[in-house]
Amino acid sequence: MTFAIHGLNVSRGVAIGRAVLVASSRVDVAHYFVQPHEVQPEIDRLLSGRNAVVDEIHRLQESITNMGPKEAPHELGALLDVHLMLLQDDELLSSVKHWITKRLYNAEWALTTQLEVIARQFDEMEDEYLRERKADLEQIVERVLRAMKGTSSPIVVHQQRAARKSQQDLLLDDTVDVPLILIAHDLSPADMLQFKQSVFAGFITDVGGKTSHTAIVARSMDIPAVVGARLASQLVRQDDWVIIDGDAGVVIVDPSSIILAEYGFKQRQRELERGRLQRLLHTPAVTMDGEKVELLANIEMPEDAHIALKAGAVGVGLFRSEFLFMGRQGRLPGEEEQYQAYKRAVEGMQGLPVTIRTVDVGADKPLDESLRDDAHLNPALGLRAIRWSLADPAMFLTQLRAILRAAAHGKVHLLVPMLAHASEIRQTLAHLDHARVMLDNRGVPYGPVKLGAMIEIPAAALSLRLFLKHFDFLSIGTNDLIQYTLAIDRADESVAHLYDPLHPAVLRLVADTIAQGRAQGKDVAVCGEMAGDVSLTRLLLGLGLRSFSMHPAQILAVKQEILRADAAKLAPWAKRVMEAEDPAREMAAN
Ligand code: PEP
Ligand code: MG
């Protein structure tokens, strides 16, 4: 039966494929594809994990038998029998093998996928005793996963999916070529990064706001995504056909052939539109009245530099360095590793500037899921970004030295997130001096950097004089600026309707920052999601913005808006919008 689930439209486009539910497990599970020739070794790995657990249970059974009849816990013996039976169940094993053979899932992924399928069947059972066997199954799956831990090689394999197959072919196809759509209750930014190089055609999560970091990574991957879809991970079943309408924020489950045909058409239209935009690749971004505009890219990993170049970016306006720090069980990258990564980004940009932001972890970007500290009820207001760096000077100095060293290989701008206090600015500058002295003492070469501050806390936007005195440039982080101005958690879908880039207070802070920066001859960029939103390009131009940093995939669409704009004419209009009681309505009226 066809049904629709509504969420938030965070990444545009249409994706059609089969649902892959990422089961939540207490054991970290890697999800990657194996090569066809790796199928048998993968099955062997699964079998040896299972056999290890079978042996373990046998040993336990033996020790129970050796106990006296009084101390031998009867229930434990019965439980172990059930576990053994489940482990040796041929049907379970052949279903798991099916996921490995047909879909090329790694063994852990195959196992948790099948767990998800069976868990649903258990949930639907009338018999309470049988329903409770679900917990046993979860336990044995977890034991097998633990037994396999350390034997996997989570190298994500790129595969060519059958993007050009007809919908009819796809429906008949049960092979590895079917596009896959990932559905999860939640995905951490680190999970997203792991999936970044994989083959998913789209993402759906139950939770998350429009500028949550999961949404941001989905946009940077340029694939359709819907977040805040509430019960999606419970309503959609493994392998269901789903359509993501990323423009509307809607997920259609089990679509009829008419709906499939309609969305197939939409998909092709979008491809055509993309093709048309490609013609603007080498056109300079200049408004009709001759105002030059800088279009920069936001990246998460050094390897994204080539994507930025291919998209026509004239530099990187935001390299979110924290992605190098995440998902490593708290083991932070050292100076050399960071230096190599920054150098790769700098060299990748072939002489164009790269703005490296110092690490911004905390809030919805924990270093590691297992390290997430739930005791901090309000992480967005806690030890995050520069606060975290200043709290760990050795870590901060390591990063600063690595960035300074990378600056010997090309133009590097160093950007500091979440500053609000004069004391934080002073400490940051002192650490930077100290990092230079350390490199001098070691005789290690390094280069000059332009120093920038992110304006993403209202307090910073209201004390610009301080920032303009100490920094060469400013970059407005509108994602956080909106969050902190309106007291709306950007990751919380339940208040997403109040997250409003067009609130007059937000526009005022953005406009003032641009105006004061320009008045002092300092560059001001916007690197939050507002910069890549084509519906806001004209407004930002009218407010005086001349530097936009966004996901590479957005660059050409924003450029098209710029080429059609007359900046001088937009200025009085933008002022009117900003001063209106309801700016969104004022914009729509003109
Ligand atoms: C922002 O806050 O707008 C920004 C660009 O930084 P991040 O999204 O990484 O917090
Ligand atoms: Mg921010």
XYZ file of C-alpha atoms and ligand atoms in Angstrom:
601
model
C 0.000 0.000 0.000
C 1.356 3.409 -0.959
C 1.754 5.954 1.810
C 3.687 9.183 2.364
C 5.802 10.392 5.281
C 6.475 14.097 5.710
C 9.745 15.502 7.015
C 12.077 18.408 6.339
C 13.450 19.071 2.866
C 17.167 19.308 3.483
C 18.736 18.182 0.242
C 17.074 18.598 -3.121
C 16.238 16.191 -5.898
C 14.493 12.891 -6.350
C 15.824 9.475 -5.368
C 14.108 6.177 -6.090
C 15.367 2.945 -4.618
C 15.053 0.191 -2.079
C 15.132 0.916 1.640
C 18.182 -0.048 3.639
C 17.387 0.267 7.313
C 20.373 0.818 9.496
C 19.495 -1.139 12.591
C 20.557 0.422 15.840
C 22.944 -1.872 17.620
C 24.885 -1.435 20.797
C 27.925 -2.599 18.866
C 29.357 -0.197 16.286
C 28.638 -1.711 12.907
C 30.542 -0.810 9.779
C 28.485 -0.639 6.603
C 30.375 -1.142 3.386
C 30.173 -3.078 0.160
C 32.448 -5.958 -0.643
C 33.653 -6.896 -4.102
C 32.075 -9.987 -5.724
C 35.317 -11.934 -5.202
C 35.185 -11.064 -1.487
C 31.766 -12.660 -0.959
C 33.082 -16.064 0.113
C 35.722 -14.662 2.531
C 32.971 -12.468 3.977
C 30.704 -15.481 4.515
C 33.659 -17.273 6.114
C 34.134 -14.354 8.464
C 30.478 -14.538 9.419
C 30.731 -18.285 10.014
C 33.830 -17.995 12.147
C 32.135 -15.272 14.230
C 29.133 -17.505 14.668
C 31.264 -20.565 15.459
C 33.190 -18.622 18.086
C 29.930 -17.809 19.842
C 28.697 -21.414 19.529
C 31.954 -22.599 21.182
C 31.559 -19.995 23.897
C 28.022 -21.225 24.640
C 29.154 -24.841 24.688
C 31.808 -23.928 27.236
C 29.215 -22.156 29.356
C 26.897 -25.161 29.150
C 29.746 -27.377 30.288
C 30.516 -25.219 33.269
C 26.843 -25.292 34.231
C 26.826 -29.092 34.030
C 29.861 -29.197 36.294
C 28.068 -27.211 38.969
C 26.146 -28.972 41.618
C 22.373 -29.290 40.919
C 21.692 -26.617 43.569
C 23.878 -23.842 42.142
C 23.228 -24.568 38.466
C 20.770 -21.881 37.406
C 18.083 -23.721 35.493
C 16.938 -20.625 33.555
C 20.441 -19.977 32.292
C 20.691 -23.465 30.888
C 17.385 -23.056 29.054
C 18.432 -19.654 27.740
C 21.680 -20.995 26.377
C 19.749 -23.743 24.613
C 17.576 -21.136 22.916
C 20.638 -19.103 21.913
C 22.296 -22.158 20.494
C 19.210 -23.047 18.541
C 18.959 -19.563 17.056
C 22.644 -19.529 16.182
C 22.357 -22.810 14.359
C 19.160 -21.939 12.565
C 19.739 -22.608 8.870
C 17.110 -20.158 7.715
C 18.702 -17.291 9.624
C 22.084 -18.134 8.212
C 20.901 -18.410 4.636
C 19.052 -15.068 4.882
C 22.196 -13.354 6.132
C 24.183 -14.976 3.338
C 21.593 -13.644 0.897
C 22.397 -10.027 1.868
C 26.099 -10.694 1.385
C 25.742 -12.524 -1.914
C 23.017 -10.487 -3.574
C 23.687 -7.058 -2.159
C 27.387 -7.350 -1.404
C 26.858 -6.095 2.155
C 29.701 -6.732 4.559
C 28.943 -9.496 7.083
C 28.069 -7.192 9.993
C 25.702 -5.150 7.871
C 24.055 -8.322 6.526
C 23.579 -9.620 10.036
C 21.989 -6.452 11.406
C 19.807 -6.134 8.311
C 18.394 -9.610 8.856
C 17.971 -8.862 12.564
C 15.824 -5.892 11.587
C 13.671 -8.073 9.289
C 13.125 -10.750 11.936
C 12.611 -8.280 14.763
C 9.622 -6.888 12.888
C 8.172 -10.346 12.448
C 8.564 -10.973 16.172
C 6.858 -7.654 16.954
C 3.816 -8.734 14.971
C 3.414 -12.047 16.818
C 0.443 -12.614 19.089
C 2.194 -15.089 21.349
C 3.974 -13.240 24.133
C 6.533 -15.993 24.693
C 7.570 -15.874 21.040
C 7.552 -12.086 21.024
C 10.064 -12.136 23.815
C 12.471 -14.279 21.804
C 13.355 -11.079 19.970
C 15.582 -10.111 22.868
C 17.398 -13.435 22.583
C 17.958 -12.885 18.922
C 19.317 -9.401 19.566
C 21.683 -10.804 22.135
C 23.110 -13.467 19.901
C 23.504 -11.045 17.004
C 25.377 -8.749 19.324
C 27.614 -11.596 20.478
C 28.416 -12.558 16.892
C 29.136 -8.919 16.051
C 31.515 -8.689 18.977
C 33.181 -11.927 17.928
C 33.693 -10.482 14.439
C 34.977 -7.162 15.710
C 38.479 -6.494 14.579
C 38.188 -8.814 11.615
C 36.508 -6.370 9.270
C 38.100 -4.002 6.791
C 35.686 -1.097 6.441
C 37.019 0.218 3.199
C 34.141 1.663 1.314
C 34.037 0.366 -2.206
C 32.765 2.623 -4.938
C 30.271 0.948 -7.147
C 28.539 2.097 -10.215
C 24.815 1.950 -9.605
C 22.376 1.513 -12.409
C 21.273 5.106 -12.505
C 20.094 4.896 -16.059
C 18.000 1.767 -15.811
C 14.309 2.200 -16.452
C 11.991 2.059 -13.467
C 10.474 -1.115 -14.875
C 13.881 -2.794 -15.018
C 14.578 -1.674 -11.511
C 11.387 -3.144 -10.158
C 12.234 -6.533 -11.630
C 15.816 -6.371 -10.542
C 17.006 -8.026 -7.364
C 20.688 -7.658 -7.992
C 23.309 -5.355 -6.698
C 22.427 -2.671 -9.236
C 19.323 -1.382 -7.451
C 19.784 2.121 -5.983
C 19.690 2.036 -2.193
C 18.151 4.555 0.172
C 19.447 4.686 3.691
C 16.918 4.998 6.498
C 17.931 5.435 10.119
C 16.564 6.858 13.298
C 19.581 9.141 13.465
C 22.957 9.361 11.788
C 25.907 11.069 13.379
C 28.044 13.331 11.186
C 30.767 10.661 11.500
C 28.377 7.984 10.164
C 27.482 10.314 7.328
C 31.110 10.737 6.483
C 31.544 7.001 6.280
C 28.588 6.815 3.921
C 29.871 9.757 1.951
C 31.985 7.609 -0.315
C 29.384 4.928 -0.606
C 26.618 4.373 -3.030
C 23.435 5.448 -1.322
C 21.098 7.365 -3.578
C 19.406 9.178 -0.678
C 18.995 9.456 3.084
C 16.032 9.544 5.442
C 16.294 10.048 9.197
C 13.631 10.239 11.884
C 15.312 13.127 13.659
C 17.341 16.205 12.736
C 16.729 19.820 11.764
C 17.413 21.630 8.494
C 20.910 22.690 9.433
C 21.798 19.721 11.602
C 25.191 18.440 10.597
C 23.670 15.283 9.177
C 21.598 17.438 6.829
C 24.649 19.498 5.911
C 26.660 16.429 4.963
C 23.738 15.091 2.903
C 23.677 18.384 0.998
C 27.414 18.262 0.498
C 27.002 14.800 -1.007
C 24.437 16.336 -3.316
C 21.932 13.556 -2.851
C 18.267 13.907 -1.910
C 17.578 13.678 1.807
C 14.700 14.128 4.206
C 15.331 14.496 7.942
C 12.875 14.857 10.812
C 10.682 12.182 9.195
C 9.653 11.094 12.709
C 8.610 7.425 12.409
C 10.162 6.617 9.037
C 12.543 4.021 10.419
C 9.606 2.208 12.000
C 7.115 2.543 9.162
C 9.375 1.594 6.287
C 10.485 -2.013 6.044
C 13.780 -3.363 4.858
C 13.800 -3.465 1.062
C 10.572 -1.493 0.534
C 10.592 0.666 -2.565
C 10.779 4.327 -1.580
C 10.886 7.656 -3.340
C 12.520 10.663 -1.716
C 11.168 13.976 -2.902
C 13.956 16.134 -1.505
C 12.328 19.367 -2.705
C 9.104 18.782 -0.814
C 10.570 16.859 2.119
C 8.307 13.891 1.426
C 9.018 10.178 1.384
C 6.688 7.962 -0.639
C 6.694 4.315 0.389
C 5.677 1.478 -1.883
C 4.741 3.796 -4.788
C 2.346 2.763 -7.534
C 3.651 2.606 -11.105
C 1.972 5.920 -11.947
C 3.740 7.684 -9.087
C 7.010 6.018 -10.040
C 6.655 7.242 -13.609
C 5.926 10.777 -12.445
C 8.975 10.879 -10.199
C 11.123 9.277 -12.861
C 10.144 12.213 -15.066
C 11.018 14.705 -12.326
C 14.394 13.045 -11.908
C 15.158 13.424 -15.602
C 14.048 17.077 -15.572
C 16.486 17.770 -12.776
C 19.304 16.096 -14.662
C 18.536 18.318 -17.656
C 18.571 21.413 -15.440
C 21.949 20.409 -14.070
C 23.250 19.935 -17.574
C 22.077 23.439 -18.497
C 23.792 24.956 -15.449
C 27.093 23.361 -16.463
C 27.312 25.956 -19.225
C 27.947 28.580 -16.537
C 30.989 26.769 -15.179
C 33.572 29.122 -16.647
C 31.449 32.276 -16.569
C 32.742 34.751 -13.962
C 30.205 35.503 -11.214
C 29.442 39.150 -11.955
C 26.100 40.890 -11.533
C 24.454 42.737 -14.430
C 25.766 46.020 -13.031
C 29.314 44.709 -12.859
C 29.664 43.719 -9.178
C 32.124 40.843 -8.826
C 31.035 38.085 -6.479
C 33.243 35.405 -4.959
C 31.757 31.883 -4.920
C 33.575 29.562 -2.547
C 33.084 25.957 -1.488
C 32.414 24.373 1.894
C 34.245 21.059 2.267
C 34.540 18.358 4.908
C 37.530 16.348 3.746
C 40.691 17.227 1.757
C 39.514 14.988 -1.064
C 36.514 17.300 -1.533
C 38.895 19.920 -2.976
C 38.650 18.437 -6.446
C 34.840 18.527 -6.214
C 35.098 22.209 -5.307
C 37.323 22.886 -8.306
C 35.084 20.922 -10.649
C 32.097 22.932 -9.449
C 33.817 26.198 -10.363
C 34.633 27.419 -6.834
C 37.311 30.109 -6.652
C 38.510 28.787 -3.311
C 37.413 26.975 -0.192
C 35.522 29.283 2.152
C 35.066 26.694 4.898
C 36.987 23.492 5.489
C 35.226 21.927 8.491
C 38.362 20.384 9.976
C 36.453 18.599 12.743
C 35.560 15.824 10.326
C 39.193 14.724 10.585
C 38.674 14.325 14.326
C 35.416 12.392 14.413
C 34.610 8.692 14.692
C 38.095 7.770 15.948
C 37.128 6.578 19.433
C 38.604 9.769 20.846
C 42.084 9.203 19.338
C 42.837 12.621 17.883
C 44.882 13.138 14.714
C 48.444 14.262 15.426
C 50.283 17.221 13.869
C 51.751 15.238 10.986
C 48.453 13.592 10.049
C 46.638 16.917 10.155
C 49.403 18.679 8.241
C 49.228 16.069 5.479
C 45.438 16.429 5.293
C 45.516 20.256 5.123
C 48.356 20.114 2.607
C 46.308 17.780 0.402
C 43.427 20.264 0.481
C 45.740 23.203 -0.252
C 47.486 21.440 -3.115
C 44.148 20.130 -4.359
C 42.952 23.708 -4.793
C 45.892 24.499 -7.102
C 46.799 27.949 -5.816
C 43.285 29.044 -4.838
C 42.779 29.970 -1.178
C 41.673 27.408 1.392
C 39.972 28.599 4.571
C 40.642 26.049 7.284
C 38.384 26.374 10.285
C 39.828 25.175 13.561
C 38.043 22.228 15.045
C 34.371 22.724 15.878
C 33.223 19.701 17.842
C 30.533 19.511 20.467
C 26.755 19.987 20.227
C 25.505 17.786 17.379
C 29.057 16.983 16.277
C 30.392 14.721 19.050
C 33.905 13.399 18.535
C 32.503 9.921 18.862
C 28.984 8.652 19.529
C 30.196 6.553 22.434
C 31.755 9.653 23.994
C 28.556 11.661 23.806
C 28.036 13.041 27.270
C 24.345 13.056 28.014
C 24.929 14.802 31.303
C 25.321 18.031 29.339
C 21.712 18.831 28.686
C 22.425 21.746 26.458
C 25.508 20.887 24.420
C 24.901 23.705 21.905
C 25.590 26.103 24.739
C 28.423 24.064 26.182
C 32.053 23.298 25.524
C 32.038 23.601 21.763
C 34.315 24.896 18.981
C 36.892 27.469 20.185
C 35.828 26.837 23.776
C 36.842 23.218 23.371
C 40.131 24.212 21.708
C 41.032 26.696 24.428
C 40.235 24.098 27.073
C 42.861 21.786 25.576
C 45.812 23.994 24.574
C 48.063 21.079 23.550
C 45.441 19.867 21.074
C 44.825 23.413 19.814
C 48.533 24.122 19.353
C 48.915 20.868 17.444
C 46.194 21.941 15.039
C 47.544 25.486 14.666
C 51.040 24.181 13.871
C 49.616 21.779 11.279
C 47.647 24.595 9.603
C 50.626 26.981 9.624
C 52.795 24.286 8.048
C 50.195 23.645 5.333
C 50.279 27.377 4.591
C 53.799 26.880 3.212
C 52.169 25.090 0.265
C 49.586 27.652 -0.832
C 47.145 30.338 0.268
C 45.668 29.448 3.640
C 43.151 31.395 5.670
C 42.657 30.354 9.272
C 39.130 30.689 10.589
C 38.120 30.508 14.256
C 34.598 29.351 15.172
C 32.244 30.561 17.909
C 34.232 33.431 19.343
C 32.315 35.809 21.581
C 34.681 37.189 24.218
C 37.689 39.503 24.034
C 39.535 37.045 26.270
C 38.937 34.226 23.775
C 40.321 36.395 20.995
C 43.390 37.257 23.078
C 44.021 33.613 23.952
C 43.582 32.501 20.356
C 46.083 35.078 19.119
C 48.538 34.121 21.872
C 48.273 30.449 20.946
C 48.859 31.296 17.313
C 52.046 33.219 18.219
C 53.121 30.352 20.415
C 52.566 27.824 17.615
C 54.800 29.917 15.317
C 57.533 30.090 17.975
C 57.356 26.316 18.419
C 57.808 25.782 14.695
C 60.681 28.325 14.622
C 62.389 26.444 17.437
C 62.057 23.208 15.527
C 63.204 24.868 12.322
C 60.080 23.685 10.510
C 58.911 25.834 7.567
C 55.478 27.417 7.645
C 53.590 30.083 5.733
C 51.591 33.243 6.396
C 47.881 32.964 7.089
C 45.035 35.447 6.909
C 43.141 35.288 10.157
C 39.342 35.240 10.237
C 36.626 35.016 12.863
C 33.278 33.363 12.455
C 30.387 35.543 13.446
C 27.881 33.015 14.675
C 26.919 34.180 18.137
C 24.742 37.299 18.428
C 27.197 38.684 21.001
C 29.895 38.633 18.327
C 27.645 40.308 15.763
C 26.925 42.998 18.321
C 30.591 43.665 19.126
C 32.039 43.799 15.659
C 34.507 46.548 16.491
C 36.454 44.086 18.587
C 36.511 41.533 15.795
C 37.394 44.003 13.067
C 40.336 45.199 15.125
C 41.933 41.762 15.433
C 40.926 39.854 12.315
C 41.640 40.160 8.603
C 38.216 38.870 7.578
C 34.869 37.733 8.949
C 32.729 34.789 7.969
C 29.115 34.693 9.085
C 28.009 31.270 10.271
C 24.312 31.755 9.762
C 23.432 28.227 10.886
C 24.514 28.955 14.411
C 23.701 32.648 14.274
C 20.058 31.724 13.654
C 20.148 29.000 16.303
C 21.500 31.341 18.965
C 19.499 34.413 17.977
C 16.168 32.607 17.956
C 16.952 30.047 20.694
C 16.096 27.196 18.301
C 18.132 24.027 18.475
C 19.166 23.544 14.860
C 19.179 19.761 15.266
C 15.703 19.512 16.757
C 12.988 18.824 14.204
C 10.227 19.653 16.674
C 11.133 23.348 16.538
C 12.309 23.359 12.926
C 9.310 25.461 11.851
C 10.674 28.298 14.010
C 14.165 28.152 12.518
C 13.869 31.222 10.325
C 16.715 32.780 8.315
C 14.363 35.624 7.432
C 13.592 36.683 10.980
C 14.185 40.473 11.105
C 16.657 40.028 13.987
C 18.761 37.588 11.977
C 18.718 39.827 8.905
C 19.711 42.813 11.020
C 22.748 40.991 12.456
C 23.793 39.706 9.028
C 23.344 43.121 7.385
C 25.262 44.965 10.119
C 28.159 42.532 9.951
C 28.420 42.931 6.174
C 28.117 46.716 6.332
C 30.622 47.256 9.142
C 33.128 44.843 7.628
C 32.926 46.519 4.242
C 33.186 49.978 5.806
C 36.549 48.945 7.236
C 37.702 47.344 4.011
C 37.571 43.834 5.457
C 36.209 40.840 3.561
C 32.964 39.414 4.879
C 31.632 36.056 3.717
C 28.584 33.997 4.611
C 29.464 30.312 5.009
C 26.245 29.065 6.619
C 23.522 27.347 4.625
C 21.939 30.688 3.708
C 24.778 31.251 1.227
C 23.763 28.235 -0.872
C 20.033 28.892 -0.780
C 19.119 30.335 -4.183
C 15.959 31.840 -2.798
C 18.146 34.119 -0.636
C 20.865 35.033 -3.138
C 19.273 38.290 -4.245
C 18.576 39.356 -0.693
C 22.163 38.729 0.424
C 23.464 40.571 -2.632
C 21.171 43.470 -1.784
C 22.519 43.485 1.770
C 25.990 43.963 0.287
C 27.375 40.417 0.452
C 30.050 39.712 -2.144
C 31.468 36.417 -0.870
C 29.326 33.275 -0.612
C 30.617 29.919 0.616
C 28.434 26.843 0.086
C 28.282 23.195 -0.892
C 29.926 22.817 -4.287
C 26.712 21.427 -5.757
C 24.946 24.756 -5.164
C 27.532 27.000 -6.800
C 26.201 27.085 -10.356
C 22.594 27.640 -9.315
C 23.674 30.573 -7.113
C 25.848 31.874 -9.935
C 22.823 31.874 -12.235
C 20.978 34.096 -9.754
C 23.956 36.454 -9.552
C 24.261 36.777 -13.317
C 20.594 37.803 -13.478
C 20.820 40.311 -10.614
C 21.349 44.058 -10.529
C 23.055 44.676 -7.177
C 22.400 48.433 -7.111
C 18.678 47.933 -7.654
C 18.557 45.164 -5.053
C 19.985 47.310 -2.249
C 16.876 49.445 -1.470
C 14.648 46.396 -1.868
C 16.770 44.362 0.561
C 16.590 47.219 3.067
C 12.815 47.216 2.789
C 12.697 43.449 3.288
C 14.940 43.670 6.330
C 12.832 46.378 7.915
C 9.512 44.704 7.197
C 7.459 43.160 9.953
C 7.318 39.947 7.952
C 10.329 39.835 5.607
C 9.260 36.559 3.975
C 5.971 38.114 2.919
C 7.702 41.275 1.715
C 10.048 39.169 -0.401
C 7.211 37.176 -1.883
C 5.366 40.391 -2.780
C 8.260 41.590 -4.971
C 27.438 27.954 10.686
O 27.194 27.869 11.896
O 26.747 28.629 9.901
C 28.588 27.242 10.110
C 28.945 27.440 8.871
O 29.237 26.343 10.897
P 28.655 24.903 11.258
O 27.446 24.681 10.409
O 29.736 23.912 10.969
O 28.352 25.030 12.701
Mg 28.696 27.076 13.210
